[in-house]
Each structure stands twice: as structure tokens, then as C-alpha cells.
PDB file of C-alpha atoms and ligand atoms in Angstrom:
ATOM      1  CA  UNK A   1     152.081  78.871 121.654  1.00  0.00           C
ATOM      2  CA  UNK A   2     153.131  78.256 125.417  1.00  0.00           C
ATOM      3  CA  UNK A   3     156.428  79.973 125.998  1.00  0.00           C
ATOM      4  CA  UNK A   4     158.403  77.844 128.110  1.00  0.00           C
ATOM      5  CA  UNK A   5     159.004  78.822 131.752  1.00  0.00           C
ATOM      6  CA  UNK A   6     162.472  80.136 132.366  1.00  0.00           C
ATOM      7  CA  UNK A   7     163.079  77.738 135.805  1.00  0.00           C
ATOM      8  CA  UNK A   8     161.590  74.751 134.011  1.00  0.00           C
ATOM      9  CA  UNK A   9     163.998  75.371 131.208  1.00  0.00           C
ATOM     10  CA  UNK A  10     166.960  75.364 133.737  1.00  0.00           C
ATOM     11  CA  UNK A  11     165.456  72.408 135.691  1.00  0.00           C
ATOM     12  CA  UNK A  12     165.593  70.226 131.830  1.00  0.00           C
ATOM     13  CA  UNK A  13     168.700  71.499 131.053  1.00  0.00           C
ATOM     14  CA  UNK A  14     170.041  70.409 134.324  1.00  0.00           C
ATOM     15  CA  UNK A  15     168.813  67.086 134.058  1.00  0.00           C
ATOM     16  CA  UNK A  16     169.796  66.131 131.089  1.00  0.00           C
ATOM     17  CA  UNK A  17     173.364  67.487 132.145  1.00  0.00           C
ATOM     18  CA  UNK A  18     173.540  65.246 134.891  1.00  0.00           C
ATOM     19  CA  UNK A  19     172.380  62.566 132.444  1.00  0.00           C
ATOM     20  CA  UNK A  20     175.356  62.887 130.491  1.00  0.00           C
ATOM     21  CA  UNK A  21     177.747  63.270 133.400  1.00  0.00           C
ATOM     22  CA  UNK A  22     176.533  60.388 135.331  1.00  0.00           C
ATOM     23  CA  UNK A  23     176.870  58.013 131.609  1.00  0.00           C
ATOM     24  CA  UNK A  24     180.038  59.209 131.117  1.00  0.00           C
ATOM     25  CA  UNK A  25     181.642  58.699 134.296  1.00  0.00           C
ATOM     26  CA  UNK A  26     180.150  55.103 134.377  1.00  0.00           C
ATOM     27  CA  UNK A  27     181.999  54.276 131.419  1.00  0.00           C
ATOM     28  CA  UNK A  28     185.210  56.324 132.142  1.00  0.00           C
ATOM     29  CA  UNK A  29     184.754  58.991 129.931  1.00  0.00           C
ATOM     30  CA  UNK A  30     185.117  62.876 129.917  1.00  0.00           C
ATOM     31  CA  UNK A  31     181.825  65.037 130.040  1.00  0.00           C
ATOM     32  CA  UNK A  32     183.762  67.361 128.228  1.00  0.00           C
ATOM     33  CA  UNK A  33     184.165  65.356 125.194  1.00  0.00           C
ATOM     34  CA  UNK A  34     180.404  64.977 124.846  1.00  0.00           C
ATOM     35  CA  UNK A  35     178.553  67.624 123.243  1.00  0.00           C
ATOM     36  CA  UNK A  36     175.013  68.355 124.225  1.00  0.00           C
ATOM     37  CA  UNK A  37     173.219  69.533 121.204  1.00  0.00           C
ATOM     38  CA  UNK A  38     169.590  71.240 121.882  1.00  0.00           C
ATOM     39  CA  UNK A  39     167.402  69.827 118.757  1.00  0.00           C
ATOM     40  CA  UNK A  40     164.872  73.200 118.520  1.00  0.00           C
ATOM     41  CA  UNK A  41     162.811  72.054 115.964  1.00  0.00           C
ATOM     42  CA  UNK A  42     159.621  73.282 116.559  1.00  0.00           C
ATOM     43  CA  UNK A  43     160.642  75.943 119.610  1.00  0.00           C
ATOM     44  CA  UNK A  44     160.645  79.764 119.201  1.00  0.00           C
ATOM     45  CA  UNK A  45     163.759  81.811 118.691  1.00  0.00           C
ATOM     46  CA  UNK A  46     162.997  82.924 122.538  1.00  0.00           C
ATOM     47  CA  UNK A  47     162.668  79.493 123.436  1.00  0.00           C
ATOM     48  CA  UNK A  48     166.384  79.563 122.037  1.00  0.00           C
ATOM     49  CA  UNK A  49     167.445  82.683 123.547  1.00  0.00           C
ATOM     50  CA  UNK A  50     166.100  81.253 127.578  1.00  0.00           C
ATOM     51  CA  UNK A  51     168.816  78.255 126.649  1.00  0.00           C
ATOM     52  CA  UNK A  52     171.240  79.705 125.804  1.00  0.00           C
ATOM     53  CA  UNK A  53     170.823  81.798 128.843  1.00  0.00           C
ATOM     54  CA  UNK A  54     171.327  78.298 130.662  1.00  0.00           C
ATOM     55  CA  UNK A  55     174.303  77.851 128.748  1.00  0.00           C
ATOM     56  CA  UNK A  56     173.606  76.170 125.429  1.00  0.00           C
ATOM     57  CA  UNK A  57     175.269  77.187 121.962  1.00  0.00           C
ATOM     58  CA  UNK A  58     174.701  74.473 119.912  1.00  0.00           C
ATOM     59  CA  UNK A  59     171.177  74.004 118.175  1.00  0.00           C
ATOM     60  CA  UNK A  60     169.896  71.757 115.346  1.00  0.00           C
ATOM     61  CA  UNK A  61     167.179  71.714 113.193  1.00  0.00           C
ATOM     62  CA  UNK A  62     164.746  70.385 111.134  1.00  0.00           C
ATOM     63  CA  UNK A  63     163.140  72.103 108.904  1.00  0.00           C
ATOM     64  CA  UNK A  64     164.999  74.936 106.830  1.00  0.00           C
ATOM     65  CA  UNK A  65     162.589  77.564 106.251  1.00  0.00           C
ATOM     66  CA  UNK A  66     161.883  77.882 110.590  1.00  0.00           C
ATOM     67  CA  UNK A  67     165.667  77.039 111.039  1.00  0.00           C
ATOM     68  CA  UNK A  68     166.636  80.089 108.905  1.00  0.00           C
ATOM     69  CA  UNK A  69     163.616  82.463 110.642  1.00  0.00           C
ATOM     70  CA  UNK A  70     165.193  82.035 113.734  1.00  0.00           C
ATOM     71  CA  UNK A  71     169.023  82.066 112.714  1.00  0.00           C
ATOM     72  CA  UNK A  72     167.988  85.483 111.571  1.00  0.00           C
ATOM     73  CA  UNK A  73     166.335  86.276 114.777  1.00  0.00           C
ATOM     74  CA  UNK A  74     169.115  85.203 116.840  1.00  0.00           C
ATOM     75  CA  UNK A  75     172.131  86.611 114.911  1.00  0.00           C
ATOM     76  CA  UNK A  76     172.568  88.769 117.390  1.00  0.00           C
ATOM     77  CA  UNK A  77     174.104  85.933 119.417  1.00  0.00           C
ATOM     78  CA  UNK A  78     177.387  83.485 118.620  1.00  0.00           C
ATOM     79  CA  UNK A  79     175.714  80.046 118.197  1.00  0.00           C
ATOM     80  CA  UNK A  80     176.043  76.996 115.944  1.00  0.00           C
ATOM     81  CA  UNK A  81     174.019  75.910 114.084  1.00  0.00           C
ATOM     82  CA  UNK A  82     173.267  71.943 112.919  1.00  0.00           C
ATOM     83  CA  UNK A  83     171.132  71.068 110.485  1.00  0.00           C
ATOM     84  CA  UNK A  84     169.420  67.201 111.089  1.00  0.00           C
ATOM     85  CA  UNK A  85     167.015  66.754 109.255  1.00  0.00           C
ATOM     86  CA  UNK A  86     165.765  65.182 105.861  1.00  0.00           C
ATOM     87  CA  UNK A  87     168.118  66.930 102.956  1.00  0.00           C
ATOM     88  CA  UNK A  88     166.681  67.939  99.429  1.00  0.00           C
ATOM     89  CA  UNK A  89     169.108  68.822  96.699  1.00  0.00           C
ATOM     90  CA  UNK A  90     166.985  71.872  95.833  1.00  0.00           C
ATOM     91  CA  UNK A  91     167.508  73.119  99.487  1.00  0.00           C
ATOM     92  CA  UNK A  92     171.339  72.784  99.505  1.00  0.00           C
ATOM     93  CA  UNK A  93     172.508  75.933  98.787  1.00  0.00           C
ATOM     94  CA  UNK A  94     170.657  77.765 102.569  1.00  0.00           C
ATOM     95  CA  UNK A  95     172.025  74.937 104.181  1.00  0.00           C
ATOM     96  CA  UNK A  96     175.470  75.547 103.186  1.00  0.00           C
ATOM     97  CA  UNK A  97     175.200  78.884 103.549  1.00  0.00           C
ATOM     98  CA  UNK A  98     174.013  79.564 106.629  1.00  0.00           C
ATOM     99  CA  UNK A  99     174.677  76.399 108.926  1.00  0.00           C
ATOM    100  CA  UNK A 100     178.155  75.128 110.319  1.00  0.00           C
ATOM    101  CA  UNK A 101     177.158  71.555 110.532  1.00  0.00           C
ATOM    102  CA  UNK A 102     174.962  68.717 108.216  1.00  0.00           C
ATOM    103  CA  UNK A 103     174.383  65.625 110.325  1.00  0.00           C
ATOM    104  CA  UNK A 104     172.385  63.931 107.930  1.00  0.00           C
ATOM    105  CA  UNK A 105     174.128  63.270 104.135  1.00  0.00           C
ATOM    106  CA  UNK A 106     173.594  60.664 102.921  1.00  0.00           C
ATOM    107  CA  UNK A 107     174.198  60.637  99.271  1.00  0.00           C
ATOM    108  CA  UNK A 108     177.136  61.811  97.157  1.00  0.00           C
ATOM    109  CA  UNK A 109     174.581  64.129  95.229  1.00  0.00           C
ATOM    110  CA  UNK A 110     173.775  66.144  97.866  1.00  0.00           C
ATOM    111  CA  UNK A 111     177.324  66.229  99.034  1.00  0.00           C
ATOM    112  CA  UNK A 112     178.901  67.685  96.021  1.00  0.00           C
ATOM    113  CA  UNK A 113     175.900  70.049  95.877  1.00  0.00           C
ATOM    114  CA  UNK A 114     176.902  71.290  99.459  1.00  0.00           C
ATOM    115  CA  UNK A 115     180.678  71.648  98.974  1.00  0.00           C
ATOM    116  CA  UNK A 116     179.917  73.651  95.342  1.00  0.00           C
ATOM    117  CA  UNK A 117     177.558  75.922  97.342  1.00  0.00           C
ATOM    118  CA  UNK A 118     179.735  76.452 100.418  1.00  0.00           C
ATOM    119  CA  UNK A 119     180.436  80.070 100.371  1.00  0.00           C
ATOM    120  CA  UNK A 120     184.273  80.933 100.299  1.00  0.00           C
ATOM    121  CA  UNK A 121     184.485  83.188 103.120  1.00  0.00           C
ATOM    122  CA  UNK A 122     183.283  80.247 105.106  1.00  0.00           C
ATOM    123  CA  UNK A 123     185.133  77.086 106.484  1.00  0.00           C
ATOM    124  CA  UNK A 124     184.803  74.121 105.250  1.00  0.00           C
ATOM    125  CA  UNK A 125     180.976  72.775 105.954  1.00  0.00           C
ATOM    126  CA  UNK A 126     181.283  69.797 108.673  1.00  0.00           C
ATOM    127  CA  UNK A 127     179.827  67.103 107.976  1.00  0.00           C
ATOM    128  CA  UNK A 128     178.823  63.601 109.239  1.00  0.00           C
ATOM    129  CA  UNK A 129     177.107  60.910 107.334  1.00  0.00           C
ATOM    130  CA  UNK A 130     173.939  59.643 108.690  1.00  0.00           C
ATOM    131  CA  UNK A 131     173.755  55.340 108.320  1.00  0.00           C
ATOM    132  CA  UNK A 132     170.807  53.526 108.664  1.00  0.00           C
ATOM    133  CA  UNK A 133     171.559  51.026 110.909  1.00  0.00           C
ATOM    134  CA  UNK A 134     168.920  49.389 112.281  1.00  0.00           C
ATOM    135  CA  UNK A 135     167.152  48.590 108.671  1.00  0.00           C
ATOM    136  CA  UNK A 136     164.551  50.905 109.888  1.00  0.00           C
ATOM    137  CA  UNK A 137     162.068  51.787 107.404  1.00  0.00           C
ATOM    138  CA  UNK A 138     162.796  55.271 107.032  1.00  0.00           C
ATOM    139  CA  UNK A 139     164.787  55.920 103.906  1.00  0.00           C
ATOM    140  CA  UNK A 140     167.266  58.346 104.981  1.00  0.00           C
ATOM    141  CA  UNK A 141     170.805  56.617 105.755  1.00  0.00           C
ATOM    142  CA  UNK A 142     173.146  55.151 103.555  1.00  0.00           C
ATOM    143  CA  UNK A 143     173.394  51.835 103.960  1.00  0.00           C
ATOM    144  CA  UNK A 144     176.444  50.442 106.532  1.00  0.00           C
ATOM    145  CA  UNK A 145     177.626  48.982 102.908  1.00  0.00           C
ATOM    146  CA  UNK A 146     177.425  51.976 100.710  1.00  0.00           C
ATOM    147  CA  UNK A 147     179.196  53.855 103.224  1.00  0.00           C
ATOM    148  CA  UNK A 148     182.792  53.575 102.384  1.00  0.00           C
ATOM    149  CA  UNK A 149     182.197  54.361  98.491  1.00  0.00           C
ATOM    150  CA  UNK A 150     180.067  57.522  99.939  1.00  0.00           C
ATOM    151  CA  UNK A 151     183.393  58.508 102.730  1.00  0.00           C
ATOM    152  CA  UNK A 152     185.726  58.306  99.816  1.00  0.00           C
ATOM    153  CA  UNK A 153     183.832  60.405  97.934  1.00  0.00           C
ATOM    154  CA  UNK A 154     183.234  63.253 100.643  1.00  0.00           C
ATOM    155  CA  UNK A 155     187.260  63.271 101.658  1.00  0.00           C
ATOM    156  CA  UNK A 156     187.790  64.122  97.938  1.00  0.00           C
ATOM    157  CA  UNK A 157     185.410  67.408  98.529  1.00  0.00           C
ATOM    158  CA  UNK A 158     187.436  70.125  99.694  1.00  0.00           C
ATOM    159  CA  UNK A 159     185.029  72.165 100.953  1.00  0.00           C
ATOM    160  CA  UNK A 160     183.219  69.701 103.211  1.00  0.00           C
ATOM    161  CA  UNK A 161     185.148  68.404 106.172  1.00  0.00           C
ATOM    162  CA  UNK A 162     184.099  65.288 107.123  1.00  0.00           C
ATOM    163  CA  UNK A 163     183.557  64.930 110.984  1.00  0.00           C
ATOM    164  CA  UNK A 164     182.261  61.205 111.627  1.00  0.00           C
ATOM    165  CA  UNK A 165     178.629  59.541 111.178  1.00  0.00           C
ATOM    166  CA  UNK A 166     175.075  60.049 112.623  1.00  0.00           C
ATOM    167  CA  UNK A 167     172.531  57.336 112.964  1.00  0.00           C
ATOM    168  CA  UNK A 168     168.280  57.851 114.164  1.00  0.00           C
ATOM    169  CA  UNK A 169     167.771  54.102 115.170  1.00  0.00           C
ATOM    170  CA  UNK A 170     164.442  53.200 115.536  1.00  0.00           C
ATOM    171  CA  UNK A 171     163.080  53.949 118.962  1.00  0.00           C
ATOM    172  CA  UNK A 172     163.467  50.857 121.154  1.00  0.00           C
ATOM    173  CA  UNK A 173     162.428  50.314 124.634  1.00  0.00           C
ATOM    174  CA  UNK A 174     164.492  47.312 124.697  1.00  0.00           C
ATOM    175  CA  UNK A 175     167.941  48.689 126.393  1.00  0.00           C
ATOM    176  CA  UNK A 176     170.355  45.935 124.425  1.00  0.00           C
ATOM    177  CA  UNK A 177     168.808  46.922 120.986  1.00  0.00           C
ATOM    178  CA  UNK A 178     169.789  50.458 121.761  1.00  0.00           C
ATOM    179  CA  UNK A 179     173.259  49.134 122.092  1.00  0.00           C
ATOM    180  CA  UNK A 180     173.184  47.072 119.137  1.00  0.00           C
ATOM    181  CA  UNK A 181     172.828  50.118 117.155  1.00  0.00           C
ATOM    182  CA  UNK A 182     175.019  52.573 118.346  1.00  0.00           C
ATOM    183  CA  UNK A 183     177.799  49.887 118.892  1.00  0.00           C
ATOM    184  CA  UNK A 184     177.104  49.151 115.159  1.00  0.00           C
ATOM    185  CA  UNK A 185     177.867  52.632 114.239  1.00  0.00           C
ATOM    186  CA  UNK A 186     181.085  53.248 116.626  1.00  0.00           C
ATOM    187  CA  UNK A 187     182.232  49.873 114.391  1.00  0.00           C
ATOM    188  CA  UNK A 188     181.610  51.306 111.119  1.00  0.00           C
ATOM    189  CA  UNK A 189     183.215  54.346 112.547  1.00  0.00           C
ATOM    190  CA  UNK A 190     186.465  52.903 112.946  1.00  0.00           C
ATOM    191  CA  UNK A 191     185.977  51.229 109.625  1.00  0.00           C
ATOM    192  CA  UNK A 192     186.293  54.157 107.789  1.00  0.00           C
ATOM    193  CA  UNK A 193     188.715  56.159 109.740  1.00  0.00           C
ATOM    194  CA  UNK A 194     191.848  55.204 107.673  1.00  0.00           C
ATOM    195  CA  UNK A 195     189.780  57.371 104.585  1.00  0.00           C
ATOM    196  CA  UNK A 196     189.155  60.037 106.868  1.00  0.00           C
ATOM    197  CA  UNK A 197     191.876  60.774 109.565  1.00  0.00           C
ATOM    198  CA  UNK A 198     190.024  63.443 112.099  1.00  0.00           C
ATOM    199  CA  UNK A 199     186.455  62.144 111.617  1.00  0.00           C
ATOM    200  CA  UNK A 200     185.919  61.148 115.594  1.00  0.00           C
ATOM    201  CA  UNK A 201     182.465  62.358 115.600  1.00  0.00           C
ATOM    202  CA  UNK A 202     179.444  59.969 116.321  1.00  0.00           C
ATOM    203  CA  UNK A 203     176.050  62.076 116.659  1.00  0.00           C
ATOM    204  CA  UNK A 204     174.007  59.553 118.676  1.00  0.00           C
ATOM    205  CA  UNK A 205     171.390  59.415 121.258  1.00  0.00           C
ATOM    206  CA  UNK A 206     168.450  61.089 122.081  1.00  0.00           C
ATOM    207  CA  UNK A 207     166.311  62.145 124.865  1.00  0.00           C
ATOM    208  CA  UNK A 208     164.952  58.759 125.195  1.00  0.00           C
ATOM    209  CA  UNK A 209     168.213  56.729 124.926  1.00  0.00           C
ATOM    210  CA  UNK A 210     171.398  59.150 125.218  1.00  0.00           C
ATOM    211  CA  UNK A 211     172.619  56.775 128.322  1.00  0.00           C
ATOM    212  CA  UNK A 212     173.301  53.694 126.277  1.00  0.00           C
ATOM    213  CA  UNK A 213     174.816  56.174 123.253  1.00  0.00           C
ATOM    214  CA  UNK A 214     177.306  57.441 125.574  1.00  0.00           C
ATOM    215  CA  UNK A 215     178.340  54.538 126.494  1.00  0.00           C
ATOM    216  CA  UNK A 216     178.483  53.321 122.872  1.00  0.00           C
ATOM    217  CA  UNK A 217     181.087  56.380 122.432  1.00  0.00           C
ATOM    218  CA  UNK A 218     178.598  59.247 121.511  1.00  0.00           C
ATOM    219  CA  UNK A 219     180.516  62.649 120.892  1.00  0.00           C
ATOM    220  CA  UNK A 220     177.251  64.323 120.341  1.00  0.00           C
ATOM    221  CA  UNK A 221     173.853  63.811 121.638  1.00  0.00           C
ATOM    222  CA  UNK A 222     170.839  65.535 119.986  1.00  0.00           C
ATOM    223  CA  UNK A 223     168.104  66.425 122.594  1.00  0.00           C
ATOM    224  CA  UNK A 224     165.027  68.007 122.047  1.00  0.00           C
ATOM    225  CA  UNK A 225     162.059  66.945 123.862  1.00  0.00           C
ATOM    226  CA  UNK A 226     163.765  66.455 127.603  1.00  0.00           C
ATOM    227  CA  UNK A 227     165.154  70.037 127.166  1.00  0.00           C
ATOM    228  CA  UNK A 228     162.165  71.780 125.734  1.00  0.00           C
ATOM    229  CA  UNK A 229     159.249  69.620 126.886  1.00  0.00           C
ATOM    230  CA  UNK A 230     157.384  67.711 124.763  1.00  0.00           C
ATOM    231  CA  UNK A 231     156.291  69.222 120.801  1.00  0.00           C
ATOM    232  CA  UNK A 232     153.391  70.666 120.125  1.00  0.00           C
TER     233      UNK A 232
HETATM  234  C1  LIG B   1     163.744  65.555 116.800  1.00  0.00           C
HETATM  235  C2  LIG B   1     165.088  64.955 116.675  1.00  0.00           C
HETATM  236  C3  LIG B   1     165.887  64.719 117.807  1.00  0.00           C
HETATM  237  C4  LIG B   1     165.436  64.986 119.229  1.00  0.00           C
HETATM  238  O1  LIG B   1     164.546  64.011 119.665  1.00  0.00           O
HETATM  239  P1  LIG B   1     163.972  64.030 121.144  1.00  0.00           P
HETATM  240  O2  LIG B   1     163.423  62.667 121.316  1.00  0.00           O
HETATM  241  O3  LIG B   1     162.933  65.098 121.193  1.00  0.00           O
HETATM  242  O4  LIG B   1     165.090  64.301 122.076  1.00  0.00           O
HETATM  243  C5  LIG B   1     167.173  64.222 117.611  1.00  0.00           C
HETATM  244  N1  LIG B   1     167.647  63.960 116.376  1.00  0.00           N
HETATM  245  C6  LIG B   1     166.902  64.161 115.278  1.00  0.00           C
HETATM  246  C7  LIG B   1     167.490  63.847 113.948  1.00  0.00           C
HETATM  247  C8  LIG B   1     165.608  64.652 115.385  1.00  0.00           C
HETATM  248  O5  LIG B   1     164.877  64.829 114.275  1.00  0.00           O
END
């Protein structure tokens, strides 16, 4: 595989930075309250090691065999560690034991799977819900109305904490669709808040679209591709 060159790295990383700074102050908000999550899917563990050497700590993932090849790799280092991707209930247990997020429950069976399997010595697993809200034909997502029977489920979990929602809208060149989404899931946010007093999280945004998700409210954006160039 091409290892990625250390400048053009920096150069990505810097970019996208400025990306988020320049949404955020458009829309009076704080950088700081925006978290820049590197999505590594795909990437070495020394693809990880040259970003965090530009800064980065958070990464997300996929796929859990290659995400938990590189956490081992890498434990060397303090990072955190997301997992984003499609959930099976015969791959809980890894994922609660070695991860410090889920982005992407969707189901109460997978749910109570993760908060049985979260190991004691750990804090609670955080947790966001991912909605489908653009009726895209993927089947991951709850639906916008299955999700308060699915947040009153999760605050009765003790060892899940539930941090807010996620959504993968369809990809959209169309700038006011974008908003459509994410403003659909900063609604549903609020929604549900009363059942779940510190979820403020809204993991939203991509490399393609992070400017309208910030301005939508996103508290995390997932980037992969304008950080890492594009996958192989
Ligand atoms: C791959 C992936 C991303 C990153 O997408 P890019 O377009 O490469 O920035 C973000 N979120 C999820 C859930 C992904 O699977």
C-alpha cells in the first residue's frame, strides 16, 4: 500500500481544520466545541501514528477485526477510539470491550448486548444512536419515529451512557438537502433531550459536507477521505 506522505498528511489535516474554524465562526460557534474525528477505516496503524503526530486523538472505524489490529498496534499511545460502522450482535462483546464510543446503535438488541458486555473496570460505553433520516435506502438507522421508544430504553442501561445521535445522509450535492438532514437530526435531538439530560452530541458531517453540519450544530464531524486521501 502507499504510505501517506508525512507533509501531505499535515497539509489535509490543516485544511480540514480551517474548514471547521471558518464554519464555525460563520455561524457563531466555538471551534472548540467541535470535535474532529479522523474516520481510519482502511489506513495503516502508521497512517494513524503520522496523525496523531499532527495532533489527532480521536479515530473511528469500520470494520472490527482491522479496528482491533491496529488498537493493538497503537496501544502504545492514549487515543480514542469510535466505532461507526454497521453493528452485529455477534460482534458486541470486542466492541464494548475495547472501544470508548458506538456511533451507530440502532436497535435495543444490540444495546443491551453492549451494556451486558461492557467490562466493569471500564466507564460506561458512550453511545449515540444513529437515525436514518433521509429515508435512504441503507438499513441502518432507526427510524426518526422509533427513536424515542429506542432513547428510553438506552437511559434505562446503566452501563451505556447515552451521548446524542448520529445520522450518514445520503450524499447530496444539493447544499439545502444537506441541511434538511442535519437540521432534521438537531430537531429530533432536542426531542429527546428531556429522556436523556447530557446527550448534546450530534455526529454529523463528512468530508464532503461537514460545512453545512456545522452549521446544523455538529459536535462531531467524521472525516476520512480529506484527511487521508482518497481509499484504496
Ligand atoms: C467512511 C465514513 C466516514 C468518512 O467519510 P469520508 O467521506 O471519507 O470523509 C464518515 N462516517 C462514516 C460512518 C463512514 O463510514
Amino acid at each position: 500500500m502507499r504510505p501517506m506522505n508525512q507533509q501531505q498528511l499535515t497539509d489535509n489535516i490543516a485544511k480540514v481544520r480551517s474548514r471547521v474554524r471558518e464554519s464555525a465562526e460563520k455561524c457563531q460557534r466555538q471551534e472548540s466545541d467541535i470535535l474532529l474525528l479522523a474516520v481510519s477505516k482502511t489506513r495503516t496503524a502508521d497512517d494513524i501514528r503520522r496523525a496523531v503526530d499532527c495532533g489527532l486523538r480521536h479515530f473511528g472505524e469500520n470494520y472490527l477485526q482491522e479496528a482491533l489490529d491496529k488498537i493493538a498496534q497503537l496501544e502504545d499511545l492514549d487515543l480514542v477510539w469510535h466505532f461507526i460502522g454497521p453493528l452485529q450482535s455477534n460482534k458486541t462483546r470486542p466492541i464494548a470491550t475495547h472501544f470508548d464510543w458506538v456511533h451507530s446503535v440502532d436497535r435495543a438488541k444490540i444495546a443491551r448486548r453492549l451494556n451486558d458486555q461492557r467490562p466493569e473496570e471500564l466507564p460506561p460505553l458512550n453511545i449515540c444512536l444513529q437515525v436514518n433520516v433521509s429515508g435512504e435506502d441503507s438499513k441502518s438507522g432507526v427510524s426518526p419515529a422509533e427513536l424515542p421508544a429506542l432513547v428510553s430504553t438506552i437511559a434505562g442501561l446503566p452501563r451505556l451512557h447515552l451521548r446524542g445521535l448520529m445520522a450518514i445522509p445520503a450524499p447530496s450535492d444539493d447544499i439545502a438537502r444537506q441541511h434538511a438532514n442535519f437540521s432534521q437530526l438537531r430537531h429530533l435531538l432536542e426531542e429527546v433531550r428531556p429522556m436523556a439530560a447530557d446527550a448534546d452530541t450530534l455526529s454529523m458531517g463528512m468530508s464532503g459536507d461537514l460545512e453545512a453540519a456545522i452549521a446544523e450544530g455538529a459536535t462531531i464531524v467524521r472525516v476520512g477521505t480529506d484527511i487521508f486521501g482518497p481509499r484504496r
